[in-house]
PDB file of C-alpha atoms in Angstrom:
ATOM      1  CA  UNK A   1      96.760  47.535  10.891  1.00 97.00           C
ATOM      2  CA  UNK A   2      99.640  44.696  10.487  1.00 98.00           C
ATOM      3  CA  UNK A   3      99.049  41.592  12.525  1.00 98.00           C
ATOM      4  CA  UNK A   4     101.117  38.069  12.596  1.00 98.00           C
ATOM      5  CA  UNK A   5     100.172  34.934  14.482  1.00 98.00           C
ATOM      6  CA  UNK A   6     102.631  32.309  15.759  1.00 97.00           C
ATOM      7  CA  UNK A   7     102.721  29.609  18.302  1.00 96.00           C
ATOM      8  CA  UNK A   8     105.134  30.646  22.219  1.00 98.00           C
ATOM      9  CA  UNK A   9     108.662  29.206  22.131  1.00 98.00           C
ATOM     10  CA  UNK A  10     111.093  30.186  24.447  1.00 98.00           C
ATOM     11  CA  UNK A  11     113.597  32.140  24.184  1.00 98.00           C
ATOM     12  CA  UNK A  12     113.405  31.794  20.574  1.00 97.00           C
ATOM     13  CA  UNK A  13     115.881  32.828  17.188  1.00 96.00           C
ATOM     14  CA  UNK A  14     115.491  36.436  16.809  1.00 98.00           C
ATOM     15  CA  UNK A  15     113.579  36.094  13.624  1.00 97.00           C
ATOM     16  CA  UNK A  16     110.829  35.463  15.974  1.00 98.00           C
ATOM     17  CA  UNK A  17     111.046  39.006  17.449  1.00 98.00           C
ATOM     18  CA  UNK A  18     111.719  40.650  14.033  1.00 98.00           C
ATOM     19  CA  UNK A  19     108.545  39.530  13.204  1.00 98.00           C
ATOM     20  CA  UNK A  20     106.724  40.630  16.449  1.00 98.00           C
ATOM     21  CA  UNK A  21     108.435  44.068  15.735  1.00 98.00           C
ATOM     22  CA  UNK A  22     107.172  44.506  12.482  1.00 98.00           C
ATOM     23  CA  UNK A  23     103.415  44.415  12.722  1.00 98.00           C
ATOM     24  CA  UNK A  24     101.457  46.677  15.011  1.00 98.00           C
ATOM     25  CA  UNK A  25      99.320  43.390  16.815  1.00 98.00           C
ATOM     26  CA  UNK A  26     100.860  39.998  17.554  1.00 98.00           C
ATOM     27  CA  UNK A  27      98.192  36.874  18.508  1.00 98.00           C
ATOM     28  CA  UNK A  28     100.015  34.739  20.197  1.00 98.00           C
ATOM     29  CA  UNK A  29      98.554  30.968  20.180  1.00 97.00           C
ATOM     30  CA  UNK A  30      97.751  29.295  23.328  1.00 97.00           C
ATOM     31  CA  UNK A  31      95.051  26.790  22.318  1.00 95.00           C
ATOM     32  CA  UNK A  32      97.085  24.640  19.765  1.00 93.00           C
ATOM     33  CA  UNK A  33      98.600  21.385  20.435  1.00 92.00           C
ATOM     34  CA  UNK A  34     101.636  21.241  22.627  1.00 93.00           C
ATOM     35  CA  UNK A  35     103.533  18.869  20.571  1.00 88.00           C
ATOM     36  CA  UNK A  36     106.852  16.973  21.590  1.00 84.00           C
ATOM     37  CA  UNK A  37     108.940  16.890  18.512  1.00 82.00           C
ATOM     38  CA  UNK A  38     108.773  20.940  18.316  1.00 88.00           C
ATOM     39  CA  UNK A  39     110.449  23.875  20.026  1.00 94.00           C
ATOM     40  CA  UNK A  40     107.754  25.393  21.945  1.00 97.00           C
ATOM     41  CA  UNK A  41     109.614  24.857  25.727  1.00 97.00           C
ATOM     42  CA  UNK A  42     113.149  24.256  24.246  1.00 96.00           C
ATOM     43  CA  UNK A  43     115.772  26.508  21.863  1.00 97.00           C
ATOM     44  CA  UNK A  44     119.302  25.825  21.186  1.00 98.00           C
ATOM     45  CA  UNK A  45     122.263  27.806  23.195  1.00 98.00           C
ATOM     46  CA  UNK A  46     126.325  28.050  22.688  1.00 97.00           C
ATOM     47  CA  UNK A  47     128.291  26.013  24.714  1.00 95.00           C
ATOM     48  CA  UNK A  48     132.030  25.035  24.221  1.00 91.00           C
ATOM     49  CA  UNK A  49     131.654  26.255  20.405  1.00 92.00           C
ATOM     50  CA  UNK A  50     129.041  23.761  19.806  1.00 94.00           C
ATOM     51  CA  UNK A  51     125.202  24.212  19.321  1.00 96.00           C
ATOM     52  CA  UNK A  52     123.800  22.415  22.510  1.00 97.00           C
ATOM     53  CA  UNK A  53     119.623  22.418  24.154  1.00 97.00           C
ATOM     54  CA  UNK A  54     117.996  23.780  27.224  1.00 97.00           C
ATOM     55  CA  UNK A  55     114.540  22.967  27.202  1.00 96.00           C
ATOM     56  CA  UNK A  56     111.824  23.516  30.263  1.00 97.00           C
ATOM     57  CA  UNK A  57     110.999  19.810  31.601  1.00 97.00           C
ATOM     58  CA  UNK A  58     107.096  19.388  31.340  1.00 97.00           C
ATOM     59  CA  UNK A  59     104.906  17.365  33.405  1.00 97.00           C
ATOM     60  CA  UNK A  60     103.559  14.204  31.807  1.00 94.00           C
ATOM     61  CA  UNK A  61     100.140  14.489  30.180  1.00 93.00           C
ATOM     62  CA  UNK A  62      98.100  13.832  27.567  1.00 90.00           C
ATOM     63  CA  UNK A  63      99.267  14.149  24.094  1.00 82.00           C
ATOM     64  CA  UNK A  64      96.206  16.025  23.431  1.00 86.00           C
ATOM     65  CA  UNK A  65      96.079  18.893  25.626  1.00 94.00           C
ATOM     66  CA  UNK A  66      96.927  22.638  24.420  1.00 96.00           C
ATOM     67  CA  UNK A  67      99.611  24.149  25.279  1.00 97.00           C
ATOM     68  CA  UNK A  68      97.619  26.535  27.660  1.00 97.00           C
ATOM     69  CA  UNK A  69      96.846  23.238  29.592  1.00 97.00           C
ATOM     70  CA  UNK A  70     100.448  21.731  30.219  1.00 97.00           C
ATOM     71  CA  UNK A  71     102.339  22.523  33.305  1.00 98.00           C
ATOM     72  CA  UNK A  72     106.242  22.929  34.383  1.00 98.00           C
ATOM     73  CA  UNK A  73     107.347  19.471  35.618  1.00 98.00           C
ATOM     74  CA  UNK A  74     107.553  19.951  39.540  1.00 96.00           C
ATOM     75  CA  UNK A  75     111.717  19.304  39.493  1.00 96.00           C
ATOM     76  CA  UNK A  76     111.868  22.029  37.270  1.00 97.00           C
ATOM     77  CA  UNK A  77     115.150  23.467  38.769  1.00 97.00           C
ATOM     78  CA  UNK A  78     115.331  27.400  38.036  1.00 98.00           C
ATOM     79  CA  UNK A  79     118.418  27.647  39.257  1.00 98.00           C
ATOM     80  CA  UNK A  80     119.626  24.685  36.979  1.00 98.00           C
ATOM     81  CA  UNK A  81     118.663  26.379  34.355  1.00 98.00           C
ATOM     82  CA  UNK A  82     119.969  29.863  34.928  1.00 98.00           C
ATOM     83  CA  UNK A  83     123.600  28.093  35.947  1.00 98.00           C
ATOM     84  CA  UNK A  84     123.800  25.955  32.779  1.00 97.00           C
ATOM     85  CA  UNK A  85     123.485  29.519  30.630  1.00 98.00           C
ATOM     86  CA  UNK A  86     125.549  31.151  32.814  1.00 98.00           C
ATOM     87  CA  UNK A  87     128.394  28.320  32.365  1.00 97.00           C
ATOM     88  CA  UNK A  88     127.480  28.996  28.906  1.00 97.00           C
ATOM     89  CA  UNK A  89     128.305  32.486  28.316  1.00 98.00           C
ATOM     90  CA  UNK A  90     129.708  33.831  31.656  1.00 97.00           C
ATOM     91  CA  UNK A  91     132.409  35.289  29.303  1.00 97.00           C
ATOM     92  CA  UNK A  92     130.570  36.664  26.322  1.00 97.00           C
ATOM     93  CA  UNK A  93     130.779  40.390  26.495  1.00 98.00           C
ATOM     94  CA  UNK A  94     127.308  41.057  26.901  1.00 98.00           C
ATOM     95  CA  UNK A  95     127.008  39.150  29.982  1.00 98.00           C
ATOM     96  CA  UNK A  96     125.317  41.289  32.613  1.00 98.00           C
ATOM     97  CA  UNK A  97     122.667  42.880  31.303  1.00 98.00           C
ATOM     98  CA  UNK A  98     121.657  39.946  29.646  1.00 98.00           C
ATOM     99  CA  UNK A  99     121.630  37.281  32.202  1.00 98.00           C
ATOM    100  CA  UNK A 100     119.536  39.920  34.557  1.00 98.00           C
ATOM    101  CA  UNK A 101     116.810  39.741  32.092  1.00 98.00           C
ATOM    102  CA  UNK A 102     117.466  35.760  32.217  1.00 98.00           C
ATOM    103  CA  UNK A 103     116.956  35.617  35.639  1.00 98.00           C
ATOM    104  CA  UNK A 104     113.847  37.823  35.041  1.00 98.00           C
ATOM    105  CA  UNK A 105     112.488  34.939  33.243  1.00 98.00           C
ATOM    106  CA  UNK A 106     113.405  31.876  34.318  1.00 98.00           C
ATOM    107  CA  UNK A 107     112.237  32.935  38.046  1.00 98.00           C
ATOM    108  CA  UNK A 108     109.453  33.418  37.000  1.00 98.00           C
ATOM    109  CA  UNK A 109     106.807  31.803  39.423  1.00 96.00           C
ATOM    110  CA  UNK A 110     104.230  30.627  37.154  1.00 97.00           C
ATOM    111  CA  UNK A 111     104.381  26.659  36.529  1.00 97.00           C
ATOM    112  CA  UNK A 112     101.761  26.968  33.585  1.00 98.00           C
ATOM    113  CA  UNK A 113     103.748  25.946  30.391  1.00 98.00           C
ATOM    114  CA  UNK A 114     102.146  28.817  28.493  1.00 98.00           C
ATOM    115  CA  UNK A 115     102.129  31.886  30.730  1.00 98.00           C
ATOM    116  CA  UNK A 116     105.566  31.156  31.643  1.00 98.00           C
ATOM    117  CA  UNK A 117     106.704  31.525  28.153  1.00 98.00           C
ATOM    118  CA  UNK A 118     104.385  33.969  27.395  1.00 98.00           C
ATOM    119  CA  UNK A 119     105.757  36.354  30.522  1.00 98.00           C
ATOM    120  CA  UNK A 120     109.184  35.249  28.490  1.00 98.00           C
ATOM    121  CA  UNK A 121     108.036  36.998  25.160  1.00 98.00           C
ATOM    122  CA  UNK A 122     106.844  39.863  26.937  1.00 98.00           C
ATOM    123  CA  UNK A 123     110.354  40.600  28.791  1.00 98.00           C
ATOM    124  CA  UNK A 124     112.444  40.173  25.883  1.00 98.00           C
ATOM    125  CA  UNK A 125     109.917  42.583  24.153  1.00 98.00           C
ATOM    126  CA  UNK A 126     110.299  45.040  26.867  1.00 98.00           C
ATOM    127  CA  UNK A 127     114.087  44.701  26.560  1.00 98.00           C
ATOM    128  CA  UNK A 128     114.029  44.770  22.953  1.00 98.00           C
ATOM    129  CA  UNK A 129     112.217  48.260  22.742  1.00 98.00           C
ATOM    130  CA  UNK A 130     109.346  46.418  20.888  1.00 98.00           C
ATOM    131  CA  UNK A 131     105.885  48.248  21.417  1.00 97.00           C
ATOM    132  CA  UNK A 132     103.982  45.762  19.667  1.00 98.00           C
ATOM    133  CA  UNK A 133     100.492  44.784  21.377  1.00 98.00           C
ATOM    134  CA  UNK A 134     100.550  41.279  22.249  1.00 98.00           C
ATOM    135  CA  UNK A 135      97.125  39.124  22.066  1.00 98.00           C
ATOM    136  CA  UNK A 136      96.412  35.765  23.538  1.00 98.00           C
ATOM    137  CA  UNK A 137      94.335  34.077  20.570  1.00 97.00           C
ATOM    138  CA  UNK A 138      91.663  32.241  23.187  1.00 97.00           C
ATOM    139  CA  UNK A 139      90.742  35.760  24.167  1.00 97.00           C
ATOM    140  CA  UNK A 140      89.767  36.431  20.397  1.00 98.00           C
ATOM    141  CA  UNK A 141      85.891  35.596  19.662  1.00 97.00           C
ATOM    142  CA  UNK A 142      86.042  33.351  16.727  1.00 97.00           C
ATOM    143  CA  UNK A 143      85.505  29.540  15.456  1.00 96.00           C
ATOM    144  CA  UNK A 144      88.348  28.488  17.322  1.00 95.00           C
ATOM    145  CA  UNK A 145      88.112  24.912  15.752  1.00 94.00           C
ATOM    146  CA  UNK A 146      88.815  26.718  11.816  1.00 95.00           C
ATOM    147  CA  UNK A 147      92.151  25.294  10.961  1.00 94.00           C
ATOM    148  CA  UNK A 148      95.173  27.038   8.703  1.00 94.00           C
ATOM    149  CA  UNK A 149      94.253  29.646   6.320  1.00 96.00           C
ATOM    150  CA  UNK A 150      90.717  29.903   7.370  1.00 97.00           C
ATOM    151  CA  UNK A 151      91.686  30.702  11.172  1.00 97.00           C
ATOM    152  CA  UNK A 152      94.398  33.316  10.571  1.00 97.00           C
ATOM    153  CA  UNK A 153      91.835  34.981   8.187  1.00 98.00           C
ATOM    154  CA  UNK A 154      89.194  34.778  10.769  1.00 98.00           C
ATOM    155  CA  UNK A 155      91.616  36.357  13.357  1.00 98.00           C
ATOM    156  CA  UNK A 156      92.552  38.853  11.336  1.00 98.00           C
ATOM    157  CA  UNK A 157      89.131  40.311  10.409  1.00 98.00           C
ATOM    158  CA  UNK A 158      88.271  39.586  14.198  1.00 98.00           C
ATOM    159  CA  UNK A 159      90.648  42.547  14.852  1.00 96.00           C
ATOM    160  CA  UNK A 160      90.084  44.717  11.663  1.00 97.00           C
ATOM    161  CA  UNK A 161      93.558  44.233   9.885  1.00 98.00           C
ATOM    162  CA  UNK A 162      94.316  44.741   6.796  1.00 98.00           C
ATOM    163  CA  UNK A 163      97.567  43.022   6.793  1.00 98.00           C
ATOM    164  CA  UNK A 164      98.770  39.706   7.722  1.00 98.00           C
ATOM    165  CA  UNK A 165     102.711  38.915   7.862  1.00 98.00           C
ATOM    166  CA  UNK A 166     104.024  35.337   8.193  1.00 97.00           C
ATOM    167  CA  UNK A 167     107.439  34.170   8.602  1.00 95.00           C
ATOM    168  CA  UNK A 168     108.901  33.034   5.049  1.00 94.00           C
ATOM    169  CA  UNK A 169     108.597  29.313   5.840  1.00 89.00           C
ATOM    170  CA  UNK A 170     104.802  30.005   5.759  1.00 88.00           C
ATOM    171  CA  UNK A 171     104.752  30.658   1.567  1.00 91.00           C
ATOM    172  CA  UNK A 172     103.091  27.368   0.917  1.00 89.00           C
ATOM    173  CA  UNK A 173     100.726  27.936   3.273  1.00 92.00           C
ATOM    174  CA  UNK A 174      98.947  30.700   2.322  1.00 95.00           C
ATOM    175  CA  UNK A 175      97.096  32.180  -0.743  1.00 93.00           C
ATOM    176  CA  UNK A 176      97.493  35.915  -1.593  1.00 94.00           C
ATOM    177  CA  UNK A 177      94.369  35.814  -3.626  1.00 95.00           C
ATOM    178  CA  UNK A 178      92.343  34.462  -1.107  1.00 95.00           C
ATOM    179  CA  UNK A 179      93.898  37.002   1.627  1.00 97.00           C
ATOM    180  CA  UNK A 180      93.225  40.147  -1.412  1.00 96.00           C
ATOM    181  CA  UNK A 181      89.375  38.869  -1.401  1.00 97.00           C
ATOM    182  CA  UNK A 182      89.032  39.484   2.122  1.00 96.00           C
ATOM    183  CA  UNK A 183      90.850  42.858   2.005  1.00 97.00           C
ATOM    184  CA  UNK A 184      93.829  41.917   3.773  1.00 98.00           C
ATOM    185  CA  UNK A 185      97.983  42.335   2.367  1.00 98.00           C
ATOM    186  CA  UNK A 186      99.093  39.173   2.887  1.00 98.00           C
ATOM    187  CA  UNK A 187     103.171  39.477   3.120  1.00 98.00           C
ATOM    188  CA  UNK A 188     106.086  37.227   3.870  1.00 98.00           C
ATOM    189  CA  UNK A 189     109.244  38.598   5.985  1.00 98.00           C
ATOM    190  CA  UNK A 190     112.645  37.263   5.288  1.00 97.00           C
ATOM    191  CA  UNK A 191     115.424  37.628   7.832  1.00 96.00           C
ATOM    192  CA  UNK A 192     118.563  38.847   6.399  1.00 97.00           C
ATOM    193  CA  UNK A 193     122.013  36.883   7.415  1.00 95.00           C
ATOM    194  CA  UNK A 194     123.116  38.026  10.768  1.00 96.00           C
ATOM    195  CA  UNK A 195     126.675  37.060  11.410  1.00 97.00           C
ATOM    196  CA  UNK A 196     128.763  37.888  14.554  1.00 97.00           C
ATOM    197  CA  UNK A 197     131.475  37.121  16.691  1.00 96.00           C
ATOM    198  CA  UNK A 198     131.304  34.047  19.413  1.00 96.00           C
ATOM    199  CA  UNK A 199     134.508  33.314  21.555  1.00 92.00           C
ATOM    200  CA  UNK A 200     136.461  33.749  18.044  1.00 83.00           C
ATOM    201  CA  UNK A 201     135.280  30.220  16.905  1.00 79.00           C
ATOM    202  CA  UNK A 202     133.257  29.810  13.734  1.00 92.00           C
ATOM    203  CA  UNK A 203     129.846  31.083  13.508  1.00 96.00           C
ATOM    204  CA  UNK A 204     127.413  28.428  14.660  1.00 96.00           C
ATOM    205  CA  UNK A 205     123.584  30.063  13.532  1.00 95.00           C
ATOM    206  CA  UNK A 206     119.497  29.624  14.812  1.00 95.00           C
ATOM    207  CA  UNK A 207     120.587  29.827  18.326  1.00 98.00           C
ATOM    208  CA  UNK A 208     118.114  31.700  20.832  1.00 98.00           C
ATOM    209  CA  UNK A 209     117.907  35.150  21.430  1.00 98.00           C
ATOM    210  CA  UNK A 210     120.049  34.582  24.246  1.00 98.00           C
ATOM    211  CA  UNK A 211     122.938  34.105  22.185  1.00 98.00           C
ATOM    212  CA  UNK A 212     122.631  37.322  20.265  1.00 98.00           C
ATOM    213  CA  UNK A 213     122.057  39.626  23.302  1.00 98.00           C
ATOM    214  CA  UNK A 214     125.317  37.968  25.008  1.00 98.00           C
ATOM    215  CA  UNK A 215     127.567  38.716  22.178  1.00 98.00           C
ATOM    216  CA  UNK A 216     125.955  41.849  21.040  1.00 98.00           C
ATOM    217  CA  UNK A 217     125.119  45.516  22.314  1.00 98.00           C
ATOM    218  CA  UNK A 218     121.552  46.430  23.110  1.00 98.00           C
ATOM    219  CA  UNK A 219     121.865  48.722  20.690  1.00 98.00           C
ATOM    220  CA  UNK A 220     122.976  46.436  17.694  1.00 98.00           C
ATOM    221  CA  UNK A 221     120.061  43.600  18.082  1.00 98.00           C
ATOM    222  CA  UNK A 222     117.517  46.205  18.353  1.00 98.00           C
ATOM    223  CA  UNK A 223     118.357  47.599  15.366  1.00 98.00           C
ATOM    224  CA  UNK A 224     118.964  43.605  13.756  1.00 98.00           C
ATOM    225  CA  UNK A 225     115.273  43.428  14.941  1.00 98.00           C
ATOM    226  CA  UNK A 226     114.170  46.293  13.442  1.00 98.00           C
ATOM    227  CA  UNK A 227     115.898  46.528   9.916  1.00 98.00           C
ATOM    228  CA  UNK A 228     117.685  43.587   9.407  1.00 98.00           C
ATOM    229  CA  UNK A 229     115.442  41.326   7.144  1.00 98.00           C
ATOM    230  CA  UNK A 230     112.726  41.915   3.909  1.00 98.00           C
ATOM    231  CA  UNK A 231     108.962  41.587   2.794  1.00 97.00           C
ATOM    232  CA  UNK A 232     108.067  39.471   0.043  1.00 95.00           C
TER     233      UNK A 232
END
């Protein structure tokens, strides 16, 4: 069995769902650190040829609270939201199917900051074709205060699997040897360049999975998710 481990983001680069795709259980974190500077409630969208943010306002809190403990600010405007991508990409070719799944998502009525992007990950999924079981890491029984290596190893033999694959900015991180001793294949996947065409302009990359369904059939990102990138 092939597990990875990653912290929500919304609507993230579809890197995110390659990797989801290629193991058979995905641990989601939700008791980590919500942390400002990072992309957890914001991603990066196309707008007049330019990369440009949409994020998911937060109410104000305490620095140290997880990320299962934050909440949608209460002037979160849905509708906001769901105009400024539409405004966005009301042309792309790919517009109708994939704003419906948008308005799946951002109407969403939960205002907790996790299951709201957590119902997010499970849509695209759905949409995606991705059969991948999906596993909320507080509902694991381990040490949840291990940090790095040791928790991922401790998740991993919580659920029996013999292989653990990271994203390939994780190589640092991690110690095949250490991984071997336990009995687990510790791998890294690398997405492979995905180029295509937006409005005719030049190609501006790491934009959300909402820019890749708009300008591309259902058909063509599911197979981008499922073939288009290595294991190291």
């Amino acid at each position: 069995m092939k597990l990875a481990i990653m912290q929500p983001y919304f609507m993230p680069y579809i890197g995110y769902f390659q990797l989801i795709g290629a193991v058979d259980v995905f641990i989601v974190y939700d008791n980590i650190k919500y942390t400002k500077k990072g992309w957890i409630n914001r991603n990066r969208m196309l707008q007049n040829h330019a990369d440009v943010m949409f994020s998911l306002p937060l109410k104000k809190a305490s620095d140290s609270l997880h990320v299962r403990e934050r909440e949608l600010a209460a002037e979160f405007g849905r509708d906001v939201l769901l105009r400024q991508l539409s405004g966005a990409y009301r042309r792309a070719p790919q517009f109708e199917p994939t704003y419906a799944l948008l308005e799946q998502i951002v109407r969403h009525e939960d205002d907790n900051l996790f299951r709201y992007i957590h119902n997010s990950i499970v849509c695209t999924c759905k949409h995606l074709s991705i059969q991948t079981k999906i596993i909320v890491s507080s509902d694991i029984d381990i040490d949840h205060d291990l940090k790095g290596q040791d928790k991922v190893i401790a998740l991993c033999e919580a659920i029996g699997a013999d292989g653990y694959v990271n994203s390939i900015g994780g190589m640092e991180l991690y110690d095949r040897r250490e991984f071997g001793m336990r009995g687990i294949d510790l791998k890294f996947i690398r997405p492979k360049p995905f180029e295509y065409t937006q409005y005719g302009s030049a190609f501006v990359s790491w934009l959300s999975i909402v820019d890749v369904l708009m300008f591309n059939s259902i058909d063509v990102v599911r197979s981008c998710v499922k073939n288009n990138y290595e294991m190291i």
